[in-house]
C-alpha positions as YAML, in Angstrom:
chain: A
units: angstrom
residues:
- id: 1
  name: UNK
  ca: [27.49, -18.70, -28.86]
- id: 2
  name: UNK
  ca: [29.55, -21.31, -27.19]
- id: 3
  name: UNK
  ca: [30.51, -19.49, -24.57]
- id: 4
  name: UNK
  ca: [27.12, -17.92, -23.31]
- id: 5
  name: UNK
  ca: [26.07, -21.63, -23.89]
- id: 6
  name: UNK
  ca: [29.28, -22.65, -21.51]
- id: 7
  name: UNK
  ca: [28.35, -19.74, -18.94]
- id: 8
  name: UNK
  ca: [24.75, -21.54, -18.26]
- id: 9
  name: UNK
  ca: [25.45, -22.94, -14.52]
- id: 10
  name: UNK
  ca: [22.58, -24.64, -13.02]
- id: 11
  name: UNK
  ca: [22.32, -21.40, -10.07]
- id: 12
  name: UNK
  ca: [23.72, -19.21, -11.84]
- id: 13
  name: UNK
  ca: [21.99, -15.97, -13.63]
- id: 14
  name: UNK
  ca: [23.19, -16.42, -17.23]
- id: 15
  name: UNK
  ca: [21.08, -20.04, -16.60]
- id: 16
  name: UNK
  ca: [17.99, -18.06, -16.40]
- id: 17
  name: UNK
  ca: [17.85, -15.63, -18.61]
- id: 18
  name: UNK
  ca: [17.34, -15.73, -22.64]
- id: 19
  name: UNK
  ca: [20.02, -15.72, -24.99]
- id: 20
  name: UNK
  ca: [18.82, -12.33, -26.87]
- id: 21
  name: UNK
  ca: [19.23, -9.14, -25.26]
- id: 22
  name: UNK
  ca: [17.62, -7.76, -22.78]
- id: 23
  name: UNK
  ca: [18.95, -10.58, -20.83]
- id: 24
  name: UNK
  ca: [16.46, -10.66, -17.55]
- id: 25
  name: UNK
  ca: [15.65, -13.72, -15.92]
- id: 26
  name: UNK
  ca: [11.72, -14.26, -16.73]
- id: 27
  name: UNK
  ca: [10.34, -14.76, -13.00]
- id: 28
  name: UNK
  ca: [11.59, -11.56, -12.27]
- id: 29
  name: UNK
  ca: [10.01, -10.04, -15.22]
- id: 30
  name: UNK
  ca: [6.74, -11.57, -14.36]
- id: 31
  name: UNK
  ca: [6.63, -10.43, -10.68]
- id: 32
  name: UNK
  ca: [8.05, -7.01, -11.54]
- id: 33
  name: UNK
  ca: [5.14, -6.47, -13.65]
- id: 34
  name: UNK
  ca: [2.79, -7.72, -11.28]
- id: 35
  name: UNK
  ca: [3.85, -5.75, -8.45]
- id: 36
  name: UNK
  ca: [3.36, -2.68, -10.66]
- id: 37
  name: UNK
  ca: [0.03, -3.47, -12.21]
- id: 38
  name: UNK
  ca: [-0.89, -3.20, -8.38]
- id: 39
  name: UNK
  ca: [-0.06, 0.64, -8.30]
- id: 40
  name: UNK
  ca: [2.40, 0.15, -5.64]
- id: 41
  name: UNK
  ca: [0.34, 1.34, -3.26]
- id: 42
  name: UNK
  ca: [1.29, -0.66, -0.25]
- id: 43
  name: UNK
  ca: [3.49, 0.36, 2.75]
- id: 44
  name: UNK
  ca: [6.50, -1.29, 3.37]
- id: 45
  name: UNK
  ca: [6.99, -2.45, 0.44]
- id: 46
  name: UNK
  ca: [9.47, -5.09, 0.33]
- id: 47
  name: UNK
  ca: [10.34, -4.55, 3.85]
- id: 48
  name: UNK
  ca: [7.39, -6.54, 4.69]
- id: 49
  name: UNK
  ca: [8.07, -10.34, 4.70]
- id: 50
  name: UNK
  ca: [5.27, -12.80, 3.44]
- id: 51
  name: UNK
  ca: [5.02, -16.69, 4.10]
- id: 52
  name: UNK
  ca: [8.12, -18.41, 3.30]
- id: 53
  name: UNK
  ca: [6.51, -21.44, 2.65]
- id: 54
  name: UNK
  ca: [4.56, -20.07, -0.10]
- id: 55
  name: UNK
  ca: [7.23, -17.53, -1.56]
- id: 56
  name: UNK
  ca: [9.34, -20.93, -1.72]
- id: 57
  name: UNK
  ca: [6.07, -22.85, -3.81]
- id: 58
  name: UNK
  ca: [5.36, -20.15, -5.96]
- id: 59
  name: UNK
  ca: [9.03, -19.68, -7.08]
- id: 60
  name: UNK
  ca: [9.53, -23.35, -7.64]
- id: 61
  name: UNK
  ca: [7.00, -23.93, -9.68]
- id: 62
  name: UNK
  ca: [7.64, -20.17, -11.84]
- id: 63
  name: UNK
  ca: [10.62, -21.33, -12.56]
- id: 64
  name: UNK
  ca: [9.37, -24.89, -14.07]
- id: 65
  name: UNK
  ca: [8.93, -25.47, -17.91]
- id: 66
  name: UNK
  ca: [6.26, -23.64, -19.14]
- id: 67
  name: UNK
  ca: [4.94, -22.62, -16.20]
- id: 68
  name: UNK
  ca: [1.58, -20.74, -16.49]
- id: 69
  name: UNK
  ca: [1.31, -19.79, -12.83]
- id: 70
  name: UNK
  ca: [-1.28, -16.83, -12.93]
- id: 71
  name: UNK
  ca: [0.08, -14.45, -10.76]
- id: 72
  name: UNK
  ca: [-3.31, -11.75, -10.29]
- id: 73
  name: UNK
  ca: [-4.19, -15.08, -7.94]
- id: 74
  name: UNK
  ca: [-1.78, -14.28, -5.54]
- id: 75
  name: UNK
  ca: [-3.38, -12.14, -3.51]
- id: 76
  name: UNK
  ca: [-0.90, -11.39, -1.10]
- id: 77
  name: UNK
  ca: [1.53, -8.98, -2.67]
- id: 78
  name: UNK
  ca: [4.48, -9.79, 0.13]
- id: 79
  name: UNK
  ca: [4.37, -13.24, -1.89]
- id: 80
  name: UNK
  ca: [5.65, -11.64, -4.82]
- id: 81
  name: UNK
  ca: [8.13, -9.46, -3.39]
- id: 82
  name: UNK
  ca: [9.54, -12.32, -1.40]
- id: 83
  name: UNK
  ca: [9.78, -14.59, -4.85]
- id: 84
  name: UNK
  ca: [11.80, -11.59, -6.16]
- id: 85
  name: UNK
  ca: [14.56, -11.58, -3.39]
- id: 86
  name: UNK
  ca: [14.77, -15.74, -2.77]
- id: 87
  name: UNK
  ca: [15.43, -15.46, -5.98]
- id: 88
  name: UNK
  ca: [18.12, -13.17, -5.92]
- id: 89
  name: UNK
  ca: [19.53, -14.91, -2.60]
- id: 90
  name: UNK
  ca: [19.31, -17.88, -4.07]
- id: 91
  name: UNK
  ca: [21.82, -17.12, -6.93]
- id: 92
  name: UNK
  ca: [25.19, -18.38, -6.68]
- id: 93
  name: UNK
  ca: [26.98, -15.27, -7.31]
- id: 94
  name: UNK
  ca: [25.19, -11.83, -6.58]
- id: 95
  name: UNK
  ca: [23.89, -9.46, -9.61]
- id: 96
  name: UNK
  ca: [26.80, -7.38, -8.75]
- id: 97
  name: UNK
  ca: [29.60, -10.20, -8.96]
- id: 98
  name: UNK
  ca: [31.88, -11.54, -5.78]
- id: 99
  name: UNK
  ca: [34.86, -10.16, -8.51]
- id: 100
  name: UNK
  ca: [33.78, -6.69, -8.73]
- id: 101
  name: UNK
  ca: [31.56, -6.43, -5.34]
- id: 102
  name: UNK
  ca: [34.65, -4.47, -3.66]
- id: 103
  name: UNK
  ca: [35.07, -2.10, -6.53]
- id: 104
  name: UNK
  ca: [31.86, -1.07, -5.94]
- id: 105
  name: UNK
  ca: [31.89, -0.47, -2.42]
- id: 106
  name: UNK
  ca: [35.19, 1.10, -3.16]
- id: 107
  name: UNK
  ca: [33.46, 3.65, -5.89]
- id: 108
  name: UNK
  ca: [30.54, 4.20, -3.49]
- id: 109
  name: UNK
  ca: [32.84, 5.61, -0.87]
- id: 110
  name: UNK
  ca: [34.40, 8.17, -3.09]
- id: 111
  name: UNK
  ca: [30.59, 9.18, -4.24]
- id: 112
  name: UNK
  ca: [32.12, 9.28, -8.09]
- id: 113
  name: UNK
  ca: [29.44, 8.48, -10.58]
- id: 114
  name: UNK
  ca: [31.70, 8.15, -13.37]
- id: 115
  name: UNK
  ca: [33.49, 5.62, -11.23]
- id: 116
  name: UNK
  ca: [30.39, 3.74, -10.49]
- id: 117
  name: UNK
  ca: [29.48, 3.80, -15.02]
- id: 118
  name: UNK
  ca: [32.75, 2.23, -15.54]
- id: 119
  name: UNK
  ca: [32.25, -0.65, -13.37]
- id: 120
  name: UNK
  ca: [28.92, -1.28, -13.65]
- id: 121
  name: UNK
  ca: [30.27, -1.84, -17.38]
- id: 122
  name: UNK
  ca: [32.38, -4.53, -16.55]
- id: 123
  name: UNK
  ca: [29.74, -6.89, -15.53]
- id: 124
  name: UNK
  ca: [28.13, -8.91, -17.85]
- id: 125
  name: UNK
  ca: [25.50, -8.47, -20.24]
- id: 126
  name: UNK
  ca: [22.99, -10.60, -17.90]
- id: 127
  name: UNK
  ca: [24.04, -8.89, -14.83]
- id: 128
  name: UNK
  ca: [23.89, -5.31, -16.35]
- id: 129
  name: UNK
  ca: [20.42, -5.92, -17.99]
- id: 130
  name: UNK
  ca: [18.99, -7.44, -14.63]
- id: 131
  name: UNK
  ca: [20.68, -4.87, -12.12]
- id: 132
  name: UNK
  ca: [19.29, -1.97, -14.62]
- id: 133
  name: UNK
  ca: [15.88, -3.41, -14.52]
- id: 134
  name: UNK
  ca: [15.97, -4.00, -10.69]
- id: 135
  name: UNK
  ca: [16.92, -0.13, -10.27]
- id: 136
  name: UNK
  ca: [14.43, 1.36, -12.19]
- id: 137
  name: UNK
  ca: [11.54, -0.93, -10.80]
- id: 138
  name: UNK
  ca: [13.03, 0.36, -7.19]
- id: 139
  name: UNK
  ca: [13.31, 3.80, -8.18]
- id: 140
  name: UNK
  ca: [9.82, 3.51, -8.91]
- id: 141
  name: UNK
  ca: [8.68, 2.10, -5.25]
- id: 142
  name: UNK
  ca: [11.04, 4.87, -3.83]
- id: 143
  name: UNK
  ca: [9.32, 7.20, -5.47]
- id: 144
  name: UNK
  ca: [5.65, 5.79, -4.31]
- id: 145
  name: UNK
  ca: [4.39, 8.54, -1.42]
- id: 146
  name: UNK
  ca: [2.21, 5.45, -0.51]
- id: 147
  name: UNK
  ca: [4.90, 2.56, 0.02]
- id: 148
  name: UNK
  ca: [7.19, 4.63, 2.08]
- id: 149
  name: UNK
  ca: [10.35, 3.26, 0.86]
- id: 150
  name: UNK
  ca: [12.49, 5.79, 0.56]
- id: 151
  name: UNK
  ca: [16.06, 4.72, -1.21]
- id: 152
  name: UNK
  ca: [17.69, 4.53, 1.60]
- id: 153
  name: UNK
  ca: [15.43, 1.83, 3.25]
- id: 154
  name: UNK
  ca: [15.30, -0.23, -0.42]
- id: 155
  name: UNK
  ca: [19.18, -0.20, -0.21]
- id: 156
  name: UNK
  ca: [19.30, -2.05, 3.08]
- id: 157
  name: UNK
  ca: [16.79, -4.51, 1.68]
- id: 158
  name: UNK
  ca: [18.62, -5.41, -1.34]
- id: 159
  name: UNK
  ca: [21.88, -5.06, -0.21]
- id: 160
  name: UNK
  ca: [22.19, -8.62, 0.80]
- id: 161
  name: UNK
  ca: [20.99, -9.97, -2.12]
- id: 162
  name: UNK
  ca: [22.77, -7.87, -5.09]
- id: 163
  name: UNK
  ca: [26.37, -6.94, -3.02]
- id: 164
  name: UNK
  ca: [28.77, -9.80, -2.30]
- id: 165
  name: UNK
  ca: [29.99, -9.67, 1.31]
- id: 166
  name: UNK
  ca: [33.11, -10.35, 2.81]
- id: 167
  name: UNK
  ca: [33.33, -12.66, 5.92]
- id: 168
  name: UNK
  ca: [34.14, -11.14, 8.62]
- id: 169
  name: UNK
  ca: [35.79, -12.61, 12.36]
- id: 170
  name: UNK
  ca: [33.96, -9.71, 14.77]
- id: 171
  name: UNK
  ca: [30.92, -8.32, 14.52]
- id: 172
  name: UNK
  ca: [31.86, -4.38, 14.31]
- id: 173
  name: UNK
  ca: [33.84, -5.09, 10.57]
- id: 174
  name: UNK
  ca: [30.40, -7.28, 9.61]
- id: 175
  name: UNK
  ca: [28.79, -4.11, 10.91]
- id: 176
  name: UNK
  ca: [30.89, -2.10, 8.63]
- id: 177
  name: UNK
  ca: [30.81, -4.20, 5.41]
- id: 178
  name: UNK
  ca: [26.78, -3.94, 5.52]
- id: 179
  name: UNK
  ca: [26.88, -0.44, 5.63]
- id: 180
  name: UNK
  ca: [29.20, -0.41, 2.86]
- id: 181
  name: UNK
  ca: [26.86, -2.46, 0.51]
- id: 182
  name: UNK
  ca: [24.24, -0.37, 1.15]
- id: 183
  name: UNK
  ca: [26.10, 2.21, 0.34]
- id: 184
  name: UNK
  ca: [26.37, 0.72, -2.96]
- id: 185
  name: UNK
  ca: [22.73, -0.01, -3.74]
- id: 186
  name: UNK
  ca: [21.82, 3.28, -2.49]
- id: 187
  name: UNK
  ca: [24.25, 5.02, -5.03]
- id: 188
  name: UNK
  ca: [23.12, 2.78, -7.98]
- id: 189
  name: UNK
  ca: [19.49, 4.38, -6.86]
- id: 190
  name: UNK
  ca: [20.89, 7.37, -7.14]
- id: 191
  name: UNK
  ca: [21.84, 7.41, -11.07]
- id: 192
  name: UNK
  ca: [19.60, 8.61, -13.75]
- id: 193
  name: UNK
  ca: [16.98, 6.37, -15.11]
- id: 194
  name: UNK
  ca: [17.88, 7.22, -18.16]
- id: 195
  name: UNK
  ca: [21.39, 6.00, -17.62]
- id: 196
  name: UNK
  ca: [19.63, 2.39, -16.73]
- id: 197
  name: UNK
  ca: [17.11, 2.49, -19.60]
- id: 198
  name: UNK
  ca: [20.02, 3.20, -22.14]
- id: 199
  name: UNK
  ca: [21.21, -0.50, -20.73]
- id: 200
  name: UNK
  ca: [18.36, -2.24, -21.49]
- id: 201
  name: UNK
  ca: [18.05, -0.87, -25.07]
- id: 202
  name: UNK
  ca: [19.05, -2.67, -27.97]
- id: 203
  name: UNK
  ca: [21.84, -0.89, -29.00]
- id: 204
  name: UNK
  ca: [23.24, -2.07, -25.26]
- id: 205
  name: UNK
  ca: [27.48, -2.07, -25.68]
- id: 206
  name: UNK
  ca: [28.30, -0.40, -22.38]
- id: 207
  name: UNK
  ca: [26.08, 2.82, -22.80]
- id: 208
  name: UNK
  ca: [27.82, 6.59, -22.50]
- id: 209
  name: UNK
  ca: [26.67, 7.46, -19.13]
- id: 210
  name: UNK
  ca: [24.96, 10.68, -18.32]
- id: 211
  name: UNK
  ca: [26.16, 12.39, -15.05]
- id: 212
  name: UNK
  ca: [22.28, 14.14, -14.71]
- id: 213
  name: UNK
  ca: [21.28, 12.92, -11.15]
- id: 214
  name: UNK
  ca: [18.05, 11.49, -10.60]
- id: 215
  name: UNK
  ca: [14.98, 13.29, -10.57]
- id: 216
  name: UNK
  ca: [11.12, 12.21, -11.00]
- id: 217
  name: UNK
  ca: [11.67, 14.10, -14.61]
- id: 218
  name: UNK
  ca: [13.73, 10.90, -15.88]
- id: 219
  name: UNK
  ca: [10.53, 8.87, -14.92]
- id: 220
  name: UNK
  ca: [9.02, 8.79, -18.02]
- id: 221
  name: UNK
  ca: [11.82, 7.79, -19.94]
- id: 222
  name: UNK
  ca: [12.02, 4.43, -17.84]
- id: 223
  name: UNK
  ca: [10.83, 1.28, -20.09]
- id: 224
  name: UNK
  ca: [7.52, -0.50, -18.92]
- id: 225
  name: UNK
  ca: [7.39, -3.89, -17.83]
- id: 226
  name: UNK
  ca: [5.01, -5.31, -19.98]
- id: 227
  name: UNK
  ca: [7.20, -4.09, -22.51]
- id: 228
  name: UNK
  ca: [9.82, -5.64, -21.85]
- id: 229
  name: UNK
  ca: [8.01, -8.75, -21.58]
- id: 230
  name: UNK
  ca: [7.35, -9.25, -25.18]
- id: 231
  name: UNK
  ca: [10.98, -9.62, -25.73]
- id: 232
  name: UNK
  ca: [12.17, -13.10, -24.78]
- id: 233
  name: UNK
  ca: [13.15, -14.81, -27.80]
- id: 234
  name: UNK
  ca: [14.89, -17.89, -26.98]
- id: 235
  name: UNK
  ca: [12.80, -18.26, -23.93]
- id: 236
  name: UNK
  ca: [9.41, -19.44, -23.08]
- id: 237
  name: UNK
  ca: [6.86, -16.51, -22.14]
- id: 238
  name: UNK
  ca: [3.43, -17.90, -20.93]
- id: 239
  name: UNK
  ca: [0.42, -15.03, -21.94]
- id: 240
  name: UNK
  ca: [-0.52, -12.04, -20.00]
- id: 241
  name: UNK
  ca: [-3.70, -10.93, -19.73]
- id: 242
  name: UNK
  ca: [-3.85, -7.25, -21.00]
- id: 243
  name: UNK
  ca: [-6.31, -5.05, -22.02]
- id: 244
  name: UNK
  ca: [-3.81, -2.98, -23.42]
- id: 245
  name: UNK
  ca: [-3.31, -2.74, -26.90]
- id: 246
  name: UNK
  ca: [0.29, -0.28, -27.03]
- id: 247
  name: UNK
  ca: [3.46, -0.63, -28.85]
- id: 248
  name: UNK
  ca: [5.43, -3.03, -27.44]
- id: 249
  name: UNK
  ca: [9.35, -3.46, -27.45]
- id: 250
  name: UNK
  ca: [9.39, -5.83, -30.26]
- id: 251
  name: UNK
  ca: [7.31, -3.77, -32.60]
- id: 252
  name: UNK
  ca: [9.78, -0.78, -32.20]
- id: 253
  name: UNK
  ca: [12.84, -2.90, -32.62]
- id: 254
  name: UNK
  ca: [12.08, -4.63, -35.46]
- id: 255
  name: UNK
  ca: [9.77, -2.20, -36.75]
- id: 256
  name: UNK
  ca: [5.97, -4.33, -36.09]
- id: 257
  name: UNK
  ca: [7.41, -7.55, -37.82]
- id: 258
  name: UNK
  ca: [6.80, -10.11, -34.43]
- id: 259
  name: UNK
  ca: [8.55, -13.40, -34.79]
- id: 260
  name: UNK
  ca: [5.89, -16.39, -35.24]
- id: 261
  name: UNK
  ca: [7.22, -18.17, -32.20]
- id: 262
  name: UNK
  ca: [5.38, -15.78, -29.65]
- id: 263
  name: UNK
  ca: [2.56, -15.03, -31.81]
- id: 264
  name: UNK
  ca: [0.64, -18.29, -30.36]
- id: 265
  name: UNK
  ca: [1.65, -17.10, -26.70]
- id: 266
  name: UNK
  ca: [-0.08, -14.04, -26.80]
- id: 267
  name: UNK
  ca: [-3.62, -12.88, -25.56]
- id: 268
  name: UNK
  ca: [-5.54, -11.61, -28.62]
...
């Protein structure tokens, strides 16, 4: 439409992402997946910094035109990881909006979940689809006895990058706002996965929230990556090696008829 067209801002996250739902900026998607297919099996996951220098190359040139960057040749995991947040820094508004970045600290304080559903469904449809996938990936590192990342630790990680914060003149009330947006992140982390994975389904019009805590039960019910991969129309998706012949995304939307344009991307 004109106005998604309008909303595409050179920095911006609706200027990344394709114009069909579910509306996730591809580099993410790509070094999501990767991390994954690793079995999240290192410590300090994300905590751990890697080279800047080459988190800076690799995300320049993922985020060229039809880039075919091979990522199971970056050996280094910490690269990856680092691509995800600069990438997130680099945005010019956070997932979780400047506008609505003190309603959510504000929700966080009071610990109300229902709180917490209604604004999270008052950002938009790129936001929502990208902070949903986030969580769940996160939930999943959290829940890695290997990476020893407990929620708590992620949220101070990616509290910088997803929570807008407020300038502050002394150091104790900067002290205080970071606490607060950690807060937040660690609260999103708390919510089902369910609640996330009803986001990024199709049927995605502000989903009715489900006030069932987390628990490793929900796990199953998250979606998987390469999944949600296969669903980019609208956006270039270079090919993935897989061995992996499952139903994908498409194929249960639209019931196994793939549209031609990706059939010439993908490994046989």
């Amino acid at each position: 439409s004109k106005q998604w067209y309008q909303r595409r801002v050179r920095g911006s996250l609706a200027s990344y992402v394709p114009k069909s739902p579910p509306h996730v900026p591809s580099i993410l998607l790509r070094c999501v997946q990767e991390i994954e297919a690793r079995g999240l099996v290192e410590t300090g996951l994300y905590r751990v910094t890697g080279p800047d220098k080459a988190i800076k190359e690799l995300k320049e040139r993922m985020l060229r035109p039809r880039c075919q960057t091979n990522l199971r040749k970056v050996e280094d995991t910490t690269i990856l990881t680092g691509v995800v947040k600069n990438f997130l820094m680099s945005l010019n508004d956070p997932i979780l909006t400047s506008l609505l970045s003190e309603q959510f600290k504000s929700d966080a304080e009071k610990g109300n979940a229902n709180h917490l559903y209604s604004t999270v469904s008052k950002l938009p449809h790129e936001n929502r689809h990208t902070l949903a996938f986030l969580i769940i990936h996160l939930q999943k590192v959290a829940e890695s006895e290997h990476c020893k990342m407990p929620r708590a630790n992620l949220a101070r990680v990616f509290a910088p990058t997803l929570v807008a914060s407020i300038a502050m003149t002394d150091m104790e009330s900067a002290m205080r706002d970071t606490k607060r947006c950690a807060k937040v992140v660690e609260c999103l982390l708390d919510l089902s996965p369910s609640y996330w994975n009803n986001i990024l389904s199709p049927q995605d019009e502000c989903p009715s929230p489900s006030p069932t805590p987390y628990s490793q039960d929900d796990a199953p019910q998250t979606p998987g990556t390469p999944e949600m991969l296969k669903v980019q129309p609208g956006m270039y998706q270079p090919p993935t090696p897989t061995n992996a012949r499952e139903t994908t995304f498409t194929q249960r939307v639209f019931g196994g008829k793939k549209k031609t344009f990706f059939n010439k991307f993908e490994t046989p």
